[in-house]
Short mmCIF file of C-alpha atoms and ligand atoms in Angstrom, two decimals:
data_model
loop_
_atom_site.label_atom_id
_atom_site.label_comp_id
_atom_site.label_asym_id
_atom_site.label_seq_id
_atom_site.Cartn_x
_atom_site.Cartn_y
_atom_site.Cartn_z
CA UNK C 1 13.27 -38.89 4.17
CA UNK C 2 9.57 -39.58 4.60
CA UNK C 3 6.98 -37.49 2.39
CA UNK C 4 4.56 -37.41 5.75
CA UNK C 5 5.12 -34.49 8.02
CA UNK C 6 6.34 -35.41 11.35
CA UNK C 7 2.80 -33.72 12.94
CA UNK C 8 0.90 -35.61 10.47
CA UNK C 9 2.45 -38.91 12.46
CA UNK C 10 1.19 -37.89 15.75
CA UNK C 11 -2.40 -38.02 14.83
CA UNK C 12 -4.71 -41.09 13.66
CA UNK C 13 -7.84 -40.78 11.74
CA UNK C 14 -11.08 -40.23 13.01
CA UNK C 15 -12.50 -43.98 14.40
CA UNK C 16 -15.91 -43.03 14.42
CA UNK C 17 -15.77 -42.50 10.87
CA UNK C 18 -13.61 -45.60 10.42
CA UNK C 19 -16.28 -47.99 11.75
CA UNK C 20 -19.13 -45.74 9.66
CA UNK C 21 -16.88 -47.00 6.26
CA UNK C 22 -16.67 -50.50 7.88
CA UNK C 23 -20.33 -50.44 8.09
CA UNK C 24 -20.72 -49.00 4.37
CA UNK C 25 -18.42 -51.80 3.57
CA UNK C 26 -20.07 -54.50 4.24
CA UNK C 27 -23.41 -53.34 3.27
CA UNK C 28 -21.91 -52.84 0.13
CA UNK C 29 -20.52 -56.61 0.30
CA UNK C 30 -24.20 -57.39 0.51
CA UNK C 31 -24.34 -57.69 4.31
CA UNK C 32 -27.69 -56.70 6.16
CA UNK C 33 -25.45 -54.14 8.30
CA UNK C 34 -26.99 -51.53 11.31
CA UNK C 35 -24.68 -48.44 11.61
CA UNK C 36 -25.15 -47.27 15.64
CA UNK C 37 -21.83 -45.26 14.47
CA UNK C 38 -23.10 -41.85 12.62
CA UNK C 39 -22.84 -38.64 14.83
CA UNK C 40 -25.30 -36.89 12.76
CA UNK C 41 -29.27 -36.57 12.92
CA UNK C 42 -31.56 -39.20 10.67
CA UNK C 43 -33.73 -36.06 10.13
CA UNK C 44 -33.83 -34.08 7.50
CA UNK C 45 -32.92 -30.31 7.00
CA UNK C 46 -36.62 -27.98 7.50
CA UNK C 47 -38.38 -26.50 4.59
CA UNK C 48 -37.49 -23.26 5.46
CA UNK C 49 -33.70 -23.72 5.61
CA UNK C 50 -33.93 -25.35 2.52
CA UNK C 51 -36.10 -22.83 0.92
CA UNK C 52 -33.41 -20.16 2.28
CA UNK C 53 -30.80 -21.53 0.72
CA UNK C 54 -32.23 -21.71 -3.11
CA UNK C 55 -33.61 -18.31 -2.32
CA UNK C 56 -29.41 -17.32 -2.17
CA UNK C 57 -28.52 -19.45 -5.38
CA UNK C 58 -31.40 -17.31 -6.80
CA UNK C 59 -30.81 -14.28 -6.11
CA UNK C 60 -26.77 -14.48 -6.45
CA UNK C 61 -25.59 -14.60 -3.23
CA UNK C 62 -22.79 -17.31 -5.19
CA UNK C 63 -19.63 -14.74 -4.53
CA UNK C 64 -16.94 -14.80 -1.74
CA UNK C 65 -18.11 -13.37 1.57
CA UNK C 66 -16.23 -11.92 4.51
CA UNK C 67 -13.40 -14.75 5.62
CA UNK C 68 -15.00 -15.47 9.09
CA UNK C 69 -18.73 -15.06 8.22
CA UNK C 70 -21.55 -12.67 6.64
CA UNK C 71 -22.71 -9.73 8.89
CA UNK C 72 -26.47 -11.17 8.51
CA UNK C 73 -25.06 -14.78 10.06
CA UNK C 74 -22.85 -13.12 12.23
CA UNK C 75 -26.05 -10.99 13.58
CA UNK C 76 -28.15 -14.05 14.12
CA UNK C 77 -25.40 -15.14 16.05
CA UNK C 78 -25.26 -12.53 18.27
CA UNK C 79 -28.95 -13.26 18.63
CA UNK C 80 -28.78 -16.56 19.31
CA UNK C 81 -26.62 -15.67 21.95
CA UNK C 82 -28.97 -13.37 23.36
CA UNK C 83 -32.20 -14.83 23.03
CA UNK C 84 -30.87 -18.30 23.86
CA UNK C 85 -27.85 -18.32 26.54
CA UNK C 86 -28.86 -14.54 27.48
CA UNK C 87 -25.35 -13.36 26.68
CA UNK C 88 -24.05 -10.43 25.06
CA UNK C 89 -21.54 -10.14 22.43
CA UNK C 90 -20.48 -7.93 19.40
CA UNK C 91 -19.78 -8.41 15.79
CA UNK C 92 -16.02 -9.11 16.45
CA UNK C 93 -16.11 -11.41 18.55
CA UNK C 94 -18.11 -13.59 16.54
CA UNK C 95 -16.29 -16.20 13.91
CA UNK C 96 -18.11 -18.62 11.46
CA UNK C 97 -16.12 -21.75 10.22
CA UNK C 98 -16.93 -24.54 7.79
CA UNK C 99 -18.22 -26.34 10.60
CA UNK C 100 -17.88 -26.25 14.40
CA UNK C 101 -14.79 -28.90 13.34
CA UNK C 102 -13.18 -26.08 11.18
CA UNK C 103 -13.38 -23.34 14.37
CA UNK C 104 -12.19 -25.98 16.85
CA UNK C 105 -8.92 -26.73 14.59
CA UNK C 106 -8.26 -23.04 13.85
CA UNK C 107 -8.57 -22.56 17.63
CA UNK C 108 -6.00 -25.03 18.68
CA UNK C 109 -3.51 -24.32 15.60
CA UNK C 110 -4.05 -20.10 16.64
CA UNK C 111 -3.13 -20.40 19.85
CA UNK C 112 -0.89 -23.64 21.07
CA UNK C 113 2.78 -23.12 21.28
CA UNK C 114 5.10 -26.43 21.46
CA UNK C 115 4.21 -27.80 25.06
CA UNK C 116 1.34 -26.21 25.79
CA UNK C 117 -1.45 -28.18 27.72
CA UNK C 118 -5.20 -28.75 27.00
CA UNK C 119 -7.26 -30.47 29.60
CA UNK C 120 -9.61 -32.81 28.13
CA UNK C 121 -12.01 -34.81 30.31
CA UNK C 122 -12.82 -38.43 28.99
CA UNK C 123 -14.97 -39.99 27.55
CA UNK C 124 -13.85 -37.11 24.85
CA UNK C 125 -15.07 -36.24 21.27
CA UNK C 126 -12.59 -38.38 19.34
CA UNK C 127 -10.90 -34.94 17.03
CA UNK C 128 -9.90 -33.08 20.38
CA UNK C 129 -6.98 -34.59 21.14
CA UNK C 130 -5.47 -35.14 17.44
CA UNK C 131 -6.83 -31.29 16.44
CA UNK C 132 -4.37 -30.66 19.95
CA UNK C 133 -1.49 -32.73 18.91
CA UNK C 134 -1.13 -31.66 15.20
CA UNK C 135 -1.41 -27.90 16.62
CA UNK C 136 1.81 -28.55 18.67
CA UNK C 137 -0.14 -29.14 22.11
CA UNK C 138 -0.07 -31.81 24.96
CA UNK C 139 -3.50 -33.45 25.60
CA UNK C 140 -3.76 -33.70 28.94
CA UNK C 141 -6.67 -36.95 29.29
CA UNK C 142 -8.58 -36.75 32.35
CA UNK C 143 -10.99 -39.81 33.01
CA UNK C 144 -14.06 -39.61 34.47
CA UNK C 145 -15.53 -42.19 35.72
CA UNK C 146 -19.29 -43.54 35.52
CA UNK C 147 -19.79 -42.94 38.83
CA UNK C 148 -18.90 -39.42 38.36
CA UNK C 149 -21.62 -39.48 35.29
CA UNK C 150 -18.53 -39.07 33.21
CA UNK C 151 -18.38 -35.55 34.45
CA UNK C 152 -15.00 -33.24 35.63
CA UNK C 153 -15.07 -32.35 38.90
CA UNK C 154 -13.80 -29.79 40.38
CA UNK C 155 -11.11 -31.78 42.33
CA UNK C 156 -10.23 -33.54 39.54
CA UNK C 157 -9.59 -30.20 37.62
CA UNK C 158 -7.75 -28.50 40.09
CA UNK C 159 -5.39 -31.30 40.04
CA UNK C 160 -4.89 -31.46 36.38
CA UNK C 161 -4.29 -27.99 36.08
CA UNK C 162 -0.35 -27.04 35.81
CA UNK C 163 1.49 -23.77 34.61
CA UNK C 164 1.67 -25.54 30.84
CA UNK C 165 -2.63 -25.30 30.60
CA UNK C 166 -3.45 -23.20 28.45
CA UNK C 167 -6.97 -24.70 27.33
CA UNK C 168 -9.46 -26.66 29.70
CA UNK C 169 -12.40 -28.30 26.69
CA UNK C 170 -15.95 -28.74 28.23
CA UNK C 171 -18.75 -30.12 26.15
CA UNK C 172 -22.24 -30.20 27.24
CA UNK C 173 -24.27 -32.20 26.40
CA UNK C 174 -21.42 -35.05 25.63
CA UNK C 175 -20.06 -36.86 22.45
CA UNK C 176 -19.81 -39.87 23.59
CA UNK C 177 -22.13 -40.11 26.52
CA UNK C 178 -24.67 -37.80 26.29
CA UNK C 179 -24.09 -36.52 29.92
CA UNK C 180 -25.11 -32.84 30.31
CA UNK C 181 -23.64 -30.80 33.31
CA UNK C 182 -25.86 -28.65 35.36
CA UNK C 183 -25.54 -25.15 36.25
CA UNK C 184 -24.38 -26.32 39.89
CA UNK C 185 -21.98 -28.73 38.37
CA UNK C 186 -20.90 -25.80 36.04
CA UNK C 187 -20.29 -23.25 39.26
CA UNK C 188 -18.15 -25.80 41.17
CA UNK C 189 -15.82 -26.05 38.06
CA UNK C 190 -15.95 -22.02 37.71
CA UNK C 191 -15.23 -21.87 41.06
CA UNK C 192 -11.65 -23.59 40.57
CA UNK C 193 -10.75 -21.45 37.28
CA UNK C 194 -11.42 -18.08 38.70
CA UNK C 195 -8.36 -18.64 40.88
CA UNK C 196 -6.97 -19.58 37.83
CA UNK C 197 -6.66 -16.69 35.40
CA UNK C 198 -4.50 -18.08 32.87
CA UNK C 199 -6.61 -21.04 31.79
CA UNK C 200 -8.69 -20.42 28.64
CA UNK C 201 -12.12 -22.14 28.43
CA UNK C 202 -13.43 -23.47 24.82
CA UNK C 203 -17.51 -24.48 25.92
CA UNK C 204 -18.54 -27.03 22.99
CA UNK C 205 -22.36 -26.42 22.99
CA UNK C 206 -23.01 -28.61 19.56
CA UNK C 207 -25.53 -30.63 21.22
CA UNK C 208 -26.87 -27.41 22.75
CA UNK C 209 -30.81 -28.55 21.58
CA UNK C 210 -30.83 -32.14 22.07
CA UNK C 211 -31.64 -32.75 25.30
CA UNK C 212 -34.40 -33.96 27.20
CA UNK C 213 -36.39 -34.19 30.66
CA UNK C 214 -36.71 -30.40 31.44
CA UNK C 215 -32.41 -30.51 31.23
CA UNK C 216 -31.62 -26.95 31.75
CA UNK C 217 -28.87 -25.81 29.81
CA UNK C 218 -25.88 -23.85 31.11
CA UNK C 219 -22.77 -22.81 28.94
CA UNK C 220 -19.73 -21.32 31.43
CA UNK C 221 -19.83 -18.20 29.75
CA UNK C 222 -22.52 -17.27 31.96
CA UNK C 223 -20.42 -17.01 34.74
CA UNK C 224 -19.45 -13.31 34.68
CA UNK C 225 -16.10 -13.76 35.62
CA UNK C 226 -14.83 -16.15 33.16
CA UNK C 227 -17.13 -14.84 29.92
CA UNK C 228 -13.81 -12.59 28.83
CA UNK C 229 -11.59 -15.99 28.55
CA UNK C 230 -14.10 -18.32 27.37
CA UNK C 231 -14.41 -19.41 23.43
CA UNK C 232 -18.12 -21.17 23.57
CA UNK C 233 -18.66 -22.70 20.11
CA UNK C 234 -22.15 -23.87 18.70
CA UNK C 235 -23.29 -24.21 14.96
CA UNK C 236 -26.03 -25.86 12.99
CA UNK C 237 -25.09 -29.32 12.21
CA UNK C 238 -26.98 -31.12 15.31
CA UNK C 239 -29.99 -28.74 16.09
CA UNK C 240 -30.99 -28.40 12.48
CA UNK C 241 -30.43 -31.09 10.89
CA UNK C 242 -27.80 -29.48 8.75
CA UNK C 243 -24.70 -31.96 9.14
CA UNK C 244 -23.74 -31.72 5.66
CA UNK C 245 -24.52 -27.51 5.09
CA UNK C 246 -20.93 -27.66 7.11
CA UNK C 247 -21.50 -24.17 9.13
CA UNK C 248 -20.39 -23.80 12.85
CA UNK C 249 -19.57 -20.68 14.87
CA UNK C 250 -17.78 -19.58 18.39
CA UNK C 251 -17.89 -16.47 20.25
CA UNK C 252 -15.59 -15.16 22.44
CA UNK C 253 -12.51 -12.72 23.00
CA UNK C 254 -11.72 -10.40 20.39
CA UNK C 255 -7.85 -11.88 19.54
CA UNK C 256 -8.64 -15.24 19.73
CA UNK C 257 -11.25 -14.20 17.20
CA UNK C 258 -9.18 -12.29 15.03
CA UNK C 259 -6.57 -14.82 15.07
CA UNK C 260 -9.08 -17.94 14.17
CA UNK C 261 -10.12 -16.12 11.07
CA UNK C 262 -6.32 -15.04 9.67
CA UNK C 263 -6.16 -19.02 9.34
CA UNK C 264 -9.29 -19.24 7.77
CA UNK C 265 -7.89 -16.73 5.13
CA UNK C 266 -5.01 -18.52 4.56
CA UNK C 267 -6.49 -21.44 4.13
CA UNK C 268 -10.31 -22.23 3.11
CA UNK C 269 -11.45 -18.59 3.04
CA UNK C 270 -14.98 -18.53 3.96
CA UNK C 271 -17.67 -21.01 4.46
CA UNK C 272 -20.23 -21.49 1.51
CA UNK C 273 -22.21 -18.36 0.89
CA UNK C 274 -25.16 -20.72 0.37
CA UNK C 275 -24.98 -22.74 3.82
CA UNK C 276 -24.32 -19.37 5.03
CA UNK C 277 -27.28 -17.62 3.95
CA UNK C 278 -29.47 -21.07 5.10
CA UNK C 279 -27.61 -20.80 8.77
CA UNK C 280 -29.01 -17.27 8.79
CA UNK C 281 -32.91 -18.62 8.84
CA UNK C 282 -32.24 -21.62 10.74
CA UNK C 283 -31.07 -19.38 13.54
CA UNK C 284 -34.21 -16.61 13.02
CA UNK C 285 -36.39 -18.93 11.42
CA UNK C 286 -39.31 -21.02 13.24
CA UNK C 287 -37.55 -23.01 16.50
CA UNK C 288 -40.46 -25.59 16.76
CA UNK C 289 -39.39 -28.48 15.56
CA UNK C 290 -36.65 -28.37 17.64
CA UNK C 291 -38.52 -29.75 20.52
CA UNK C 292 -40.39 -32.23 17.98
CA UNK C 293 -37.08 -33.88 17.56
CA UNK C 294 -36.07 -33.90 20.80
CA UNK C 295 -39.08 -35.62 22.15
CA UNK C 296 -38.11 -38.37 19.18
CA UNK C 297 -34.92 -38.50 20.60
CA UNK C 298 -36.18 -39.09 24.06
CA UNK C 299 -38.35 -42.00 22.92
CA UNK C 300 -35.38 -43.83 21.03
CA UNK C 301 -33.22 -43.49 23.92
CA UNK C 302 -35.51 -44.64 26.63
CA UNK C 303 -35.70 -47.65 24.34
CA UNK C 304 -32.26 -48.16 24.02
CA UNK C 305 -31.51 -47.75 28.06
CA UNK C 306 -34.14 -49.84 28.48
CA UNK C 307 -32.99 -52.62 26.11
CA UNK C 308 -29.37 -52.43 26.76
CA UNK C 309 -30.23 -52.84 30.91
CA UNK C 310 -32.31 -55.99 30.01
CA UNK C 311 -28.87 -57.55 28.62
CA UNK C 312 -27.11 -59.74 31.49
CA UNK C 313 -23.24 -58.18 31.37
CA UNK C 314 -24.22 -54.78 29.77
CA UNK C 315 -25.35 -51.48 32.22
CA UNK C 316 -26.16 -48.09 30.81
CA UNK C 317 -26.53 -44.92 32.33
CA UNK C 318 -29.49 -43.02 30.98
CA UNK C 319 -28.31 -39.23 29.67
CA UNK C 320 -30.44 -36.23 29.26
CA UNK C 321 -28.59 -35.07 26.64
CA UNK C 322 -27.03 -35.38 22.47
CA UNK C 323 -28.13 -38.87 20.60
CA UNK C 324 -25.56 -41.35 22.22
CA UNK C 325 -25.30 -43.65 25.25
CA UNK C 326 -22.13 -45.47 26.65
CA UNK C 327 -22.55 -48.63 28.15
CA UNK C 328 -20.53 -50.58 29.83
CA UNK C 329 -19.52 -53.97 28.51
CA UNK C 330 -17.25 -54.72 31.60
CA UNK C 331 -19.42 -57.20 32.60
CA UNK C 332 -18.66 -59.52 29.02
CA UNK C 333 -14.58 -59.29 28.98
CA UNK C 334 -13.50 -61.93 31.05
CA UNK C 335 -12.61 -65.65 30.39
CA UNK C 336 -15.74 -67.09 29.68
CA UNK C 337 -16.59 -64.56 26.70
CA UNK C 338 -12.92 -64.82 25.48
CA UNK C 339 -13.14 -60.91 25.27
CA UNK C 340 -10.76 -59.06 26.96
CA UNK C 341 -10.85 -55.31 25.30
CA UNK C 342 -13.73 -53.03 24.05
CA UNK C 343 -12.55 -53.33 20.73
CA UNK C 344 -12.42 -57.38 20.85
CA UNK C 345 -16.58 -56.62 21.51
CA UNK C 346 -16.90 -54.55 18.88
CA UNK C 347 -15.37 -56.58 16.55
CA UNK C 348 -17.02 -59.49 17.13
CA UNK C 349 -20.39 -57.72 17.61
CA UNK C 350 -20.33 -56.43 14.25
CA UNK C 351 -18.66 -59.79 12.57
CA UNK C 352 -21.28 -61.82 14.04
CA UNK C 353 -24.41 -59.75 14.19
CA UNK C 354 -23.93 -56.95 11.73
CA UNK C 355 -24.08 -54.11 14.38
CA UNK C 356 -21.71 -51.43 13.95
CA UNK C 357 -20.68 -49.70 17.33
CA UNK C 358 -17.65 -47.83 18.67
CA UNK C 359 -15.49 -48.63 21.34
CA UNK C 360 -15.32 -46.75 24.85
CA UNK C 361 -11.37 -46.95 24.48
CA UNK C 362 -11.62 -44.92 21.18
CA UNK C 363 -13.17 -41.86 23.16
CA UNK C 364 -10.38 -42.60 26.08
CA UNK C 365 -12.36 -44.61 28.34
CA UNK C 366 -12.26 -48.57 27.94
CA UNK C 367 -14.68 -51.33 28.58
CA UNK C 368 -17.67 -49.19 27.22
CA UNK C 369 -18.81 -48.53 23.85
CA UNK C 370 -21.10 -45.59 21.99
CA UNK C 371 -24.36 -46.32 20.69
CA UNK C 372 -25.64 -43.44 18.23
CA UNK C 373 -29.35 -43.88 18.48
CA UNK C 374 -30.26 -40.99 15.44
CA UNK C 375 -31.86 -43.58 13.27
CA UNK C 376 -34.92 -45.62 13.11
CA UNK C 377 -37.01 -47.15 15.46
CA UNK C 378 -37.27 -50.64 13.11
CA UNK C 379 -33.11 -50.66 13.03
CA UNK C 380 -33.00 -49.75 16.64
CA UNK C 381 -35.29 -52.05 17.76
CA UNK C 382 -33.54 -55.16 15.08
CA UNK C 383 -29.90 -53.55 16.33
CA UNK C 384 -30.99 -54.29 20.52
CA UNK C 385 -32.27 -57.72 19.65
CA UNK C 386 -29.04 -58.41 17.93
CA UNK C 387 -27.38 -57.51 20.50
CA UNK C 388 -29.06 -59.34 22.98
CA UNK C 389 -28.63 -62.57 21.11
CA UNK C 390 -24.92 -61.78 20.65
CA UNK C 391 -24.05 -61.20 24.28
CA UNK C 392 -26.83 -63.95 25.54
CA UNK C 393 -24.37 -66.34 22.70
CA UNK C 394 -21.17 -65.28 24.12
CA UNK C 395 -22.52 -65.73 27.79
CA UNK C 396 -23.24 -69.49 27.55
N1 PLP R 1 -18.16 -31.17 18.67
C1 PLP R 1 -18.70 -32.38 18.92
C2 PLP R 1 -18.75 -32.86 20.33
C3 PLP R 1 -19.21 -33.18 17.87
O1 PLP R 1 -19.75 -34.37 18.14
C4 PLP R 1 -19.12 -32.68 16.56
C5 PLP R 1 -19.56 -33.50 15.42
O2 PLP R 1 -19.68 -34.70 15.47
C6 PLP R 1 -18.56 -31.42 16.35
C7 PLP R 1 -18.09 -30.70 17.43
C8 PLP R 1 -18.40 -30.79 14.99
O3 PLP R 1 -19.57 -30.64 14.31
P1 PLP R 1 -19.62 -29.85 12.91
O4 PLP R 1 -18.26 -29.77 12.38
O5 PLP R 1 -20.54 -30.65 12.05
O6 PLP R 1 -20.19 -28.50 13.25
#
């Protein structure tokens, strides 16, 4: 009998943070390696969060809070919400996890029975589909193409959807290709799950604040009609800087609420009191910087489009939104390059040039692969002449 549970099998481990330990690796081998892997921001956490949180060490804020989140963070929450999307919600609807990670897994493991289907368009956020499958559910992949922007549409979505659906995921801006939907894009998916009352909605807004050239932001909730069967989740990992604080947060119906946090208290309890407390300013605190970092962003990915479109074989779509881009390496797997897969250009992209990327096929969409541009300008501009040299060497 094997000690690994049979749900345990079903799932693989993350591979974005399989090629970020590659990466480590060999820089630890003593290789000169550039990691285009990380999903996090190369800034650091502001003063004022910071400040916040030795403020709570300080003053003993050290002890157990409520499972799913203080009132103070679930307040700030509510006016986020508010102030932010313009929507209105009240303390129980609210849930904070450890993590936007931890609320997405509680989510899926509250509510999937044995069958059940979740829609997930692709290019997807590598942990949906294994949170799905170790909760019992089906993963039901959708591609979408480039020339759809890597977007659902609404055709596309009325097709996928069966009796068995009980989740549809939308995330906006996109892990893995930065693609942002507008509000009109938005509607025309609405308009297909009105008619379709049983389909819950869970509305990923992570990269809520990074995105760039006037982008306006739209979360489904806003559509009156489907706000009472929509889960939007958010938290401060990606608009503050605060990756490694580990506090993320979703607001929606009152059950699914209730239900997220009884497997929070059976399992981590709740998230640090500390990170907590520092969520709590970063939410009410000064917004500025925000935009600071954003226009940051925008410069290191207009450099990156650029580059990557000056490379014969390689095209890339330029996003308005999060810190990736997915190109297309279509162009370099044929006979000639002796590459026939994604992962065969990965691989020998990082053996021979030291650039760690991740493959399209590892987000459910092959022949492209994710560039995280949240670090330097100097690596970013050594990583895209790398590049260049590698696919200009293959070419010949
Ligand atoms: N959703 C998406 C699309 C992400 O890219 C990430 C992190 O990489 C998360 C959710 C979870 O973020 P966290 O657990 O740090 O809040």
């Amino acid at each position: 009998m094997s000690i690994i549970s049979n749900s345990l099998k079903r799932i693989k481990p993350s591979p974005t943070i399989a090629v970020t330990q590659k990466a480590r690796e060999l820089r630890a081998a003593g290789k000169d390696v550039i990691g285009l892997g990380a999903g996090e921001p190369d800034f650091d956490t502001p003063d004022n969060i910071k400040n916040a949180a030795i403020k709570a060490i300080r003053s003993g804020d050290t002890k157990y809070t409520a499972v799913d989140g203080t009132p103070a963070l679930k307040k700030a929450i509510i006016s986020k919400f508010k102030r932010e999307n313009k929507l209105k919600y009240t303390l129980d609807q609210i849930t904070v996890g450890t993590g936007g990670k931890q609320v997405l897994y509680n989510t899926f493991m509250a509510t999937l029975n044995k069958g059940d289907e979740v829609i997930i368009p692709a290019p997807f956020w590598v942990s949906y589909p294994d949170m799905v499958l170790l909760a019992g559910g089906k993963p039901k992949i959708i591609k979408c193409t480039e020339q759809e922007g890597f977007k659902l549409t609404a055709k596309k979505l009325k097709k996928a959807i069966t009796k068995k659906t009980k989740w549809l995921i939308l995330n906006s801006p996109s892990n893995p290709t930065g693609a942002g939907y507008t509000k009109r894009e938005i509607q025309n998916l609405a308009n297909v799950l009105i008619k379709k009352k049983k389909v819950l909605i869970l509305s990923d807004d992570i990269y809520e604040h990074v995105r760039y050239d006037n982008f306006n932001f739209f979360t489904i909730a806003q559509i009156p009609k489907l706000k009472d069967r929509t889960l939007t989740m958010n938290g401060v990992s990606k608009s503050y800087a605060m990756t490694g604080w580990r506090i993320g947060y979703a607001a929606g119906p009152k059950d699914i609420i209730k239900a997220v946090g009884k497997i929070q208290s059976q399992s981590t309890s709740n998230p640090s009191s500390i990170s907590q407390a520092a969520a709590v300013e970063a939410l009410n605190g000064k917004q500025g910087f925000i935009k600071t970092r954003a226009k940051a962003f925008r410069y290191r990915r207009n450099f990156v489009v650029k580059s990557l479109n000056n490379i014969e074989g390689i095209h890339c779509l330029t996003p308005n939104g999060a810190f990736y881009v997915f190109p297309s390496c279509k162009g370099l797997l044929n006979k000639k390059t002796k590459l026939k897969t994604d992962t065969n250009f990965v691989q020998r992209l990082l053996e021979k040039e030291n650039v760690a990327v991740v493959q399209g096929s590892a987000f459910g969409l092959d022949g492209y692969f994710r560039i995280s541009y949240a670090t330097s300008m100097k690596n970013l501009k050594k990583a895209m002449s790398r590049i260049k040299s590698f696919c200009e060497s293959i070419n010949k």
